Amino acid sequence: MSTAHDLRARVRAAFDAIGAQVDLAEPGGPGLPASTPVTGEVLFTHPETTPEQTRTAIADAAQAFTTWRTTPAPVRGQLVARLGELLREHKADVATLVTVEAGKITSEALGEVQEMIDICDFAVGLSRQLYGRTIASERPGHRLMENWHPLGVVGVITAFNFPVAVWAWNTAVALVCGDTVVWKPSELTPLTAIACQALIERAASDVGAPAHLSRLVLGGREVGEALVDDPRVALVSATGSVRMGRQVGPRVAERFGRVLLELGGNNAAVVTPSADLDLAVRGIVFSAAGTAGQRCTTLRRLIAHTSVVDTLVERITAAYRSLPIGDPAAEGTLVGPLIHETAYRDMVRALERARNDGGEVIGGERVHVGDEATEAFYVTPAVVRMPAQTEIVHNETFAPILYVLTYTTLDEAIELNNAVPQGLSSAIFTTDVREAERFLAADGSDCGIANVNIGTSGAEIGGAFGGEKQTGGGRESGSDSWKAYMRRATNTVNYSSELPLAQGVHFG
């Protein structure tokens, strides 16, 4: 089991390799704490950004925007290409910090950095494909067209569970679109943010890009509020809880800014009688237990046909018992820690409420890893057979709890899938093409992501990521998500010597 001393050494080694220059003080000193869920201890303290410093960072980014917006998009792409190269070079270093700060197992941490590399590749290609369109004009001698222009400063607020990938989703795309970025990471994961800021600054220096294209602000609520309320921030892209989104959305709207919200998920998988159960079990176990249940796309509800539910639960619980739980950096570990004690307490309360609602709970116990006195919180993933989709099932608990519900008709299964206030990710396991197509149809899953024969988590960057209802409606990453970071201008060019009016209007 890793000790705090080991983890501090790994952080310093990664910072040295990356070239991150920051004053990391020993625990107990002035500044904000940087903790690890691996042992539950504070590793360092680091300087906090004040609200006034946040406003200065926004001003710097706004000034940089005046130059960056007129830089040709393919040239902007060179910066993102260089960032991708540096991420490839330091993939293991950044992944080490993700494991230390977020508690992800090594494979998932490396996968998160690979996601950053992938979005850089995507954005570089995008830098030559920011297409407008030509539209048929009803007036002779006229051309009607659309152009897309940079939007401005983009404020990015990220959560602890993907401490670097979501920043990269936003930053890579925003930069090629001609925007500048001010990033407020979760106060639980400052070290990964400091490392990424060092890499983007190095990339900008290497390609001769303007300074202050990407700024980092570290702190809590006051720092976030300064970012949200500043009229110079054209778009706020915020990832977090529904509660946070309820506060961010109206505050930005009040000043007529734009928001891109990625909020809660309460994701379900339907398993039909025709499903390949071997495939389903593998997909369910990773989606439900991976990242210790702390993904926004984690599978939280299993909607199984009455004819397969008993077999399915038996196989899932058997698989759960075989999952190695422990130090996320240790070889073979598949389930690491919860982020902190609050997450553990939330899990305990949710399981107790499920029992009170008639649920049968299997698993969900705390596991002591290493020192019995550790402040870390490791748990066994829980399977909970529920008699109905009660209020606790409608609420997202950020922990490895899989509620099991049953159905008899596909209409009933789709109704259960859609009956929660969140609408992020969903899946169906079936070998019946009619069932699959019905699930994907307009009257099927109401989620932003609907999968067939794969789990709810593990999205690729080529597709737009995001959800509906209380998930916030935002879209990030691939497809045409870039349009959120630009403003559209409709242009009419009259190249004739006449001046006909639209709709046949005559004036004078």
XYZ file of C-alpha atoms in Angstrom:
508
model
C 0.000 0.000 0.000
C 1.320 3.430 -0.939
C 2.205 5.811 1.885
C 1.887 9.586 1.909
C 5.674 9.750 1.605
C 5.557 7.578 -1.535
C 2.802 9.686 -3.061
C 4.593 12.962 -2.388
C 7.680 11.563 -4.101
C 5.630 10.524 -7.143
C 4.028 13.961 -7.395
C 7.373 15.739 -7.198
C 8.904 13.396 -9.788
C 5.997 14.011 -12.172
C 6.230 17.777 -11.658
C 9.970 17.709 -12.311
C 9.489 15.711 -15.526
C 6.723 18.017 -16.763
C 8.488 21.191 -15.664
C 5.659 22.434 -13.445
C 6.873 25.329 -11.327
C 4.746 25.832 -8.236
C 5.285 26.322 -4.545
C 4.174 23.026 -2.982
C 4.509 23.336 0.780
C 4.336 20.561 3.316
C 0.931 19.920 4.950
C -0.136 22.313 7.668
C 1.284 25.426 6.080
C -0.637 28.355 4.599
C -2.636 27.796 1.425
C -5.103 25.231 0.146
C -4.709 21.507 0.842
C -3.953 19.001 -1.901
C -5.183 15.631 -0.672
C -5.190 12.057 -1.939
C -8.044 9.560 -1.615
C -5.454 6.749 -1.724
C -4.568 7.277 1.951
C -6.990 10.076 2.841
C -4.130 12.393 3.783
C -3.132 15.907 2.808
C 0.025 15.750 0.699
C 0.807 19.430 0.150
C -0.585 22.903 0.449
C -0.546 25.230 -2.539
C -1.246 28.909 -3.216
C -4.876 29.976 -3.648
C -6.097 32.314 -6.374
C -8.028 35.254 -4.950
C -11.159 36.626 -6.637
C -9.151 39.693 -7.646
C -6.457 37.507 -9.195
C -9.223 35.606 -10.988
C -10.479 38.841 -12.519
C -6.913 39.640 -13.580
C -6.645 36.223 -15.237
C -9.883 36.900 -17.101
C -8.554 40.285 -18.215
C -5.352 38.640 -19.474
C -7.357 36.049 -21.410
C -9.619 38.757 -22.854
C -6.586 40.699 -24.047
C -5.039 37.576 -25.594
C -8.326 36.936 -27.400
C -7.962 40.155 -29.416
C -4.902 38.637 -31.109
C -5.898 34.970 -31.122
C -9.296 35.494 -32.801
C -7.636 36.800 -35.985
C -4.950 34.112 -36.052
C -5.772 31.656 -38.883
C -7.462 28.555 -37.520
C -4.852 26.133 -38.980
C -2.178 28.146 -37.180
C -4.187 27.896 -33.980
C -4.245 24.165 -34.571
C -0.454 24.066 -34.346
C -0.677 24.978 -30.652
C -3.081 22.137 -29.962
C -0.921 19.754 -31.995
C 2.057 20.645 -29.813
C -0.018 20.129 -26.657
C -0.903 16.668 -27.933
C 2.772 15.885 -28.507
C 3.663 16.952 -24.971
C 0.828 14.857 -23.556
C 2.155 11.828 -25.419
C 5.596 12.512 -24.016
C 4.301 12.924 -20.455
C 1.374 10.509 -20.543
C 2.659 8.451 -17.626
C 3.502 11.554 -15.569
C 0.029 13.059 -15.903
C -1.574 9.649 -15.279
C 0.420 9.326 -12.054
C -1.064 12.601 -10.826
C -4.576 11.463 -11.796
C -4.119 8.283 -9.765
C -2.748 10.166 -6.773
C -5.429 12.877 -6.742
C -8.553 11.164 -8.096
C -7.813 7.585 -7.024
C -8.191 6.092 -10.498
C -6.503 2.784 -11.217
C -3.479 3.088 -13.498
C -5.278 1.799 -16.591
C -8.115 4.307 -16.222
C -5.703 7.145 -15.465
C -3.704 6.365 -18.610
C -6.988 6.158 -20.508
C -7.958 9.612 -19.329
C -4.706 11.084 -20.621
C -5.196 9.214 -23.886
C -8.575 10.924 -24.117
C -6.745 14.248 -23.885
C -4.429 13.195 -26.704
C -7.375 12.048 -28.803
C -9.235 15.345 -28.449
C -6.082 17.223 -29.437
C -5.886 15.112 -32.605
C -9.566 15.756 -33.287
C -9.223 19.500 -32.722
C -6.192 19.780 -35.005
C -8.272 18.308 -37.832
C -11.145 20.560 -36.853
C -8.934 23.622 -37.286
C -9.268 23.136 -41.071
C -12.974 22.265 -40.962
C -14.774 25.135 -39.231
C -17.208 25.236 -42.109
C -19.907 27.789 -42.790
C -22.456 27.304 -45.539
C -23.854 29.014 -48.621
C -27.656 29.268 -48.715
C -29.854 29.774 -51.770
C -31.075 33.388 -51.873
C -34.529 34.276 -53.166
C -33.125 37.509 -54.627
C -31.216 37.556 -57.913
C -27.630 38.759 -57.725
C -27.376 37.978 -54.006
C -25.399 35.450 -52.012
C -26.644 34.302 -48.606
C -24.106 32.595 -46.331
C -23.109 31.789 -42.768
C -19.751 32.390 -41.097
C -18.556 31.188 -37.699
C -16.415 33.475 -35.562
C -14.574 33.064 -32.247
C -16.741 33.663 -29.218
C -14.384 35.085 -26.576
C -13.144 33.944 -23.192
C -14.366 30.482 -22.194
C -14.584 29.726 -18.472
C -14.105 26.025 -17.745
C -15.164 24.542 -14.398
C -14.315 20.859 -13.995
C -15.087 18.122 -11.463
C -12.730 15.783 -9.603
C -13.695 12.550 -11.352
C -12.204 13.532 -14.725
C -9.659 16.061 -13.517
C -7.893 16.565 -16.862
C -9.898 15.071 -19.756
C -12.840 17.473 -19.507
C -10.472 20.454 -19.438
C -8.865 19.102 -22.600
C -12.247 18.568 -24.289
C -13.040 22.233 -23.793
C -9.603 23.749 -24.212
C -8.482 21.949 -27.368
C -11.704 22.812 -29.182
C -11.957 26.347 -27.785
C -8.388 27.191 -28.821
C -8.794 26.084 -32.440
C -12.074 28.007 -32.544
C -10.124 31.147 -31.628
C -11.212 31.437 -28.001
C -9.104 31.773 -24.876
C -9.665 29.789 -21.679
C -9.737 30.378 -17.931
C -9.883 27.091 -16.009
C -11.113 26.498 -12.479
C -10.535 22.829 -11.604
C -12.105 21.060 -8.654
C -10.456 22.085 -5.409
C -9.960 18.331 -4.883
C -7.594 18.016 -7.858
C -5.267 21.040 -8.070
C -2.060 19.092 -8.796
C -3.233 17.649 -12.109
C -4.395 21.124 -13.125
C -1.035 22.694 -12.304
C 0.705 20.062 -14.438
C -1.628 20.616 -17.399
C -1.185 24.377 -17.157
C 2.585 23.894 -17.342
C 2.155 21.797 -20.509
C -0.139 24.269 -22.281
C 2.192 27.147 -21.427
C 5.143 25.182 -22.764
C 3.215 24.338 -25.939
C 2.348 28.012 -26.473
C 5.981 29.013 -26.002
C 7.179 26.312 -28.392
C 4.938 27.473 -31.262
C 5.175 31.204 -30.550
C 1.534 31.621 -29.538
C 0.480 34.669 -27.468
C 0.782 34.482 -23.700
C -2.271 33.983 -21.486
C -4.326 31.969 -23.976
C -5.050 29.551 -21.164
C -5.108 30.654 -17.536
C -5.514 28.603 -14.360
C -7.280 29.745 -11.189
C -7.230 27.606 -8.038
C -9.701 27.903 -5.221
C -13.220 27.328 -4.008
C -16.597 28.921 -4.391
C -15.466 32.558 -4.489
C -13.139 31.865 -7.387
C -15.880 30.049 -9.271
C -18.337 32.877 -8.657
C -15.866 35.434 -10.012
C -15.600 33.370 -13.198
C -19.341 32.816 -13.521
C -20.308 36.457 -12.946
C -17.721 38.210 -15.113
C -19.294 39.638 -18.307
C -15.990 39.176 -20.149
C -16.493 35.392 -19.965
C -18.601 34.649 -23.033
C -19.206 30.966 -22.283
C -19.119 29.062 -18.992
C -18.642 25.326 -19.462
C -19.369 23.727 -16.095
C -19.229 20.074 -15.095
C -20.608 19.033 -11.730
C -23.761 18.362 -9.766
C -27.295 19.380 -10.656
C -27.239 21.619 -7.578
C -24.203 23.446 -8.954
C -25.838 23.773 -12.362
C -28.956 25.330 -10.843
C -26.741 28.095 -9.496
C -24.429 28.574 -12.473
C -27.073 28.570 -15.208
C -29.270 31.446 -13.958
C -26.292 33.588 -12.942
C -24.743 33.403 -16.396
C -28.125 33.831 -18.085
C -28.789 36.960 -16.026
C -25.893 38.665 -17.798
C -26.855 37.053 -21.149
C -23.787 34.846 -21.259
C -23.769 31.310 -22.608
C -23.579 28.101 -20.597
C -22.582 24.563 -21.450
C -23.675 22.320 -18.579
C -22.656 18.707 -17.946
C -24.459 17.767 -14.753
C -25.853 14.635 -13.116
C -26.370 11.215 -14.617
C -28.561 8.365 -13.375
C -27.851 5.908 -16.105
C -29.695 2.682 -16.874
C -29.102 -0.459 -18.905
C -31.948 -2.629 -20.152
C -31.220 -6.359 -20.469
C -33.693 -8.226 -22.664
C -34.454 -11.974 -22.872
C -32.450 -12.229 -26.096
C -29.326 -10.545 -24.672
C -25.901 -12.147 -24.803
C -25.467 -12.407 -21.026
C -21.701 -12.880 -21.216
C -21.447 -9.577 -23.053
C -23.963 -7.906 -20.755
C -22.201 -8.927 -17.546
C -18.859 -7.583 -18.768
C -20.406 -4.298 -19.846
C -22.427 -3.922 -16.654
C -19.574 -4.666 -14.253
C -17.215 -2.120 -15.801
C -19.900 0.547 -16.150
C -21.142 0.083 -12.581
C -17.914 -0.567 -10.652
C -15.267 1.199 -12.740
C -13.801 4.352 -11.171
C -15.471 3.156 -7.942
C -18.808 4.304 -9.327
C -17.661 7.910 -9.643
C -18.253 8.632 -13.329
C -21.137 10.755 -14.506
C -21.829 7.878 -16.923
C -21.621 5.169 -14.244
C -24.361 2.544 -14.549
C -26.689 3.052 -11.589
C -29.877 1.254 -12.655
C -30.164 -2.215 -14.178
C -33.556 -2.858 -15.790
C -33.661 -6.613 -16.399
C -36.403 -8.760 -17.887
C -38.032 -11.018 -15.318
C -36.816 -14.089 -17.226
C -33.119 -13.209 -16.877
C -32.881 -11.103 -13.719
C -32.015 -13.908 -11.279
C -29.220 -15.272 -13.458
C -27.950 -11.792 -14.166
C -27.790 -10.730 -10.507
C -26.058 -13.973 -9.558
C -23.392 -13.464 -12.215
C -22.856 -9.777 -11.408
C -22.476 -10.405 -7.678
C -20.038 -13.222 -8.390
C -18.025 -10.893 -10.634
C -18.074 -8.200 -7.940
C -16.636 -10.612 -5.398
C -13.680 -11.235 -7.709
C -12.804 -7.538 -8.189
C -9.486 -6.606 -6.514
C -10.064 -3.522 -4.350
C -7.174 -1.441 -3.082
C -4.280 0.861 -3.896
C -5.102 2.189 -7.381
C -1.414 2.248 -8.340
C -0.921 -1.429 -7.466
C -0.844 -3.912 -10.322
C -4.092 -5.828 -10.648
C -6.309 -3.403 -8.706
C -9.632 -2.773 -10.447
C -11.496 -0.703 -7.844
C -9.808 2.198 -6.084
C -11.069 4.503 -3.321
C -14.003 6.853 -3.029
C -12.859 10.443 -3.218
C -13.484 11.264 0.474
C -15.506 10.498 3.586
C -18.524 12.498 2.421
C -18.869 10.208 -0.594
C -18.768 7.203 1.714
C -21.388 8.674 4.042
C -23.637 9.428 1.058
C -23.319 5.784 -0.021
C -24.179 4.497 3.452
C -27.257 6.729 3.638
C -28.422 5.692 0.168
C -28.143 1.986 1.000
C -30.023 2.493 4.258
C -32.828 4.285 2.424
C -32.933 1.498 -0.147
C -33.302 -1.075 2.654
C -36.108 0.983 4.170
C -37.821 0.934 0.758
C -37.679 -2.855 0.693
C -34.419 -3.243 -1.200
C -32.172 -6.271 -0.789
C -28.550 -5.052 -0.501
C -25.609 -7.216 -1.500
C -22.190 -5.678 -0.819
C -21.510 -2.024 -0.066
C -19.205 -2.648 2.890
C -16.178 -0.560 3.742
C -12.851 -2.284 3.062
C -9.731 -1.400 5.013
C -6.677 -1.277 2.773
C -3.245 -1.023 4.326
C -3.159 0.792 7.650
C -6.341 0.167 9.647
C -6.193 3.778 10.865
C -6.181 5.230 7.354
C -8.633 7.981 6.486
C -9.185 6.521 3.010
C -12.541 5.043 2.040
C -12.569 1.860 -0.013
C -15.844 -0.032 -0.512
C -17.177 -3.141 -2.184
C -19.562 -2.350 -5.058
C -23.207 -2.887 -4.072
C -26.052 -4.587 -5.918
C -29.515 -3.643 -4.632
C -32.621 -5.515 -5.773
C -35.480 -3.032 -5.540
C -39.219 -3.777 -5.560
C -39.842 -0.494 -7.400
C -38.064 2.639 -8.625
C -38.409 4.608 -5.378
C -37.185 8.130 -4.635
C -33.659 6.998 -3.709
C -33.339 5.323 -7.116
C -34.314 8.611 -8.751
C -31.401 10.349 -6.995
C -27.824 10.024 -8.199
C -25.435 8.771 -5.524
C -21.803 9.124 -6.610
C -20.713 5.667 -5.460
C -20.779 2.077 -6.787
C -24.454 1.267 -6.175
C -26.351 -0.686 -8.833
C -30.131 -0.753 -8.323
C -31.838 -3.718 -10.015
C -35.376 -3.352 -11.353
C -37.466 -5.745 -13.444
C -39.790 -5.403 -16.417
C -42.022 -7.567 -18.571
C -42.516 -5.480 -21.742
C -40.081 -3.267 -23.612
C -42.435 -0.303 -23.265
C -42.243 -0.745 -19.501
C -38.429 -0.905 -19.631
C -38.194 2.302 -21.658
C -40.605 4.000 -19.270
C -38.374 3.019 -16.323
C -35.290 4.236 -18.182
C -36.891 7.625 -18.814
C -38.609 8.040 -15.438
C -35.693 9.777 -13.689
C -34.947 13.523 -13.880
C -31.462 12.992 -15.359
C -30.865 12.098 -19.014
C -27.185 11.438 -19.698
C -26.404 7.856 -20.770
C -28.353 4.648 -21.366
C -27.893 1.219 -22.917
C -29.765 -1.857 -24.049
C -28.391 -5.380 -24.342
C -30.294 -7.318 -26.992
C -29.792 -9.417 -30.119
C -33.219 -8.392 -31.460
C -32.826 -5.620 -34.029
C -36.376 -4.420 -33.427
C -35.708 -3.936 -29.712
C -32.465 -2.130 -30.449
C -34.009 0.228 -32.971
C -36.999 0.930 -30.725
C -34.652 1.900 -27.891
C -32.869 4.363 -30.201
C -36.051 5.803 -31.690
C -37.705 9.120 -30.835
C -40.034 7.366 -28.380
C -37.181 5.296 -26.928
C -34.417 6.411 -24.561
C -34.606 10.126 -23.754
C -30.891 10.362 -22.946
C -28.167 12.214 -24.816
C -26.288 8.906 -25.154
C -28.063 5.663 -26.072
C -25.968 2.536 -26.667
C -26.635 -0.973 -27.904
C -24.675 -3.928 -26.510
C -22.122 -1.789 -24.682
C -22.302 -0.193 -21.246
C -23.174 3.366 -20.362
C -19.602 4.590 -19.792
C -16.529 4.879 -21.987
C -17.601 7.395 -24.645
C -15.290 8.107 -27.584
C -14.280 11.685 -28.321
C -15.581 11.549 -31.910
C -19.180 11.789 -30.758
C -20.840 14.680 -28.980
C -20.954 14.027 -25.222
C -23.779 15.271 -23.036
C -27.335 14.737 -21.893
C -30.836 16.064 -21.534
C -33.161 17.113 -18.702
C -31.256 17.741 -15.449
C -28.019 16.715 -17.122
C -28.061 20.229 -18.556
C -28.322 19.834 -22.315
C -24.681 20.658 -23.052
C -22.552 18.908 -25.658
C -18.758 18.639 -25.555
C -15.973 16.844 -27.407
C -16.708 15.603 -30.940
C -19.224 15.897 -33.764
C -20.319 19.540 -34.162
C -19.890 20.463 -30.478
C -17.430 23.114 -31.671
C -20.392 25.350 -32.540
C -20.942 26.053 -28.831
C -17.567 27.823 -28.766
C -18.278 30.121 -31.735
C -20.826 32.704 -32.799
C -22.751 32.472 -36.038
C -23.013 35.399 -38.454
C -25.506 35.349 -41.327
C -24.237 37.401 -44.279
C -26.008 38.648 -47.397
C -23.866 39.957 -50.249
C -25.492 41.902 -53.068
C -23.263 41.688 -56.135
C -25.875 43.153 -58.492
C -26.723 46.767 -59.335
C -30.306 46.321 -58.144
C -31.754 46.361 -54.612
C -34.686 43.928 -54.467
C -36.172 43.460 -51.011
C -36.908 40.059 -49.484
C -40.448 38.661 -49.451
C -41.310 40.825 -52.465
C -41.596 43.990 -50.387
C -41.700 47.289 -52.346
C -40.641 50.481 -50.613
C -40.715 53.768 -52.510
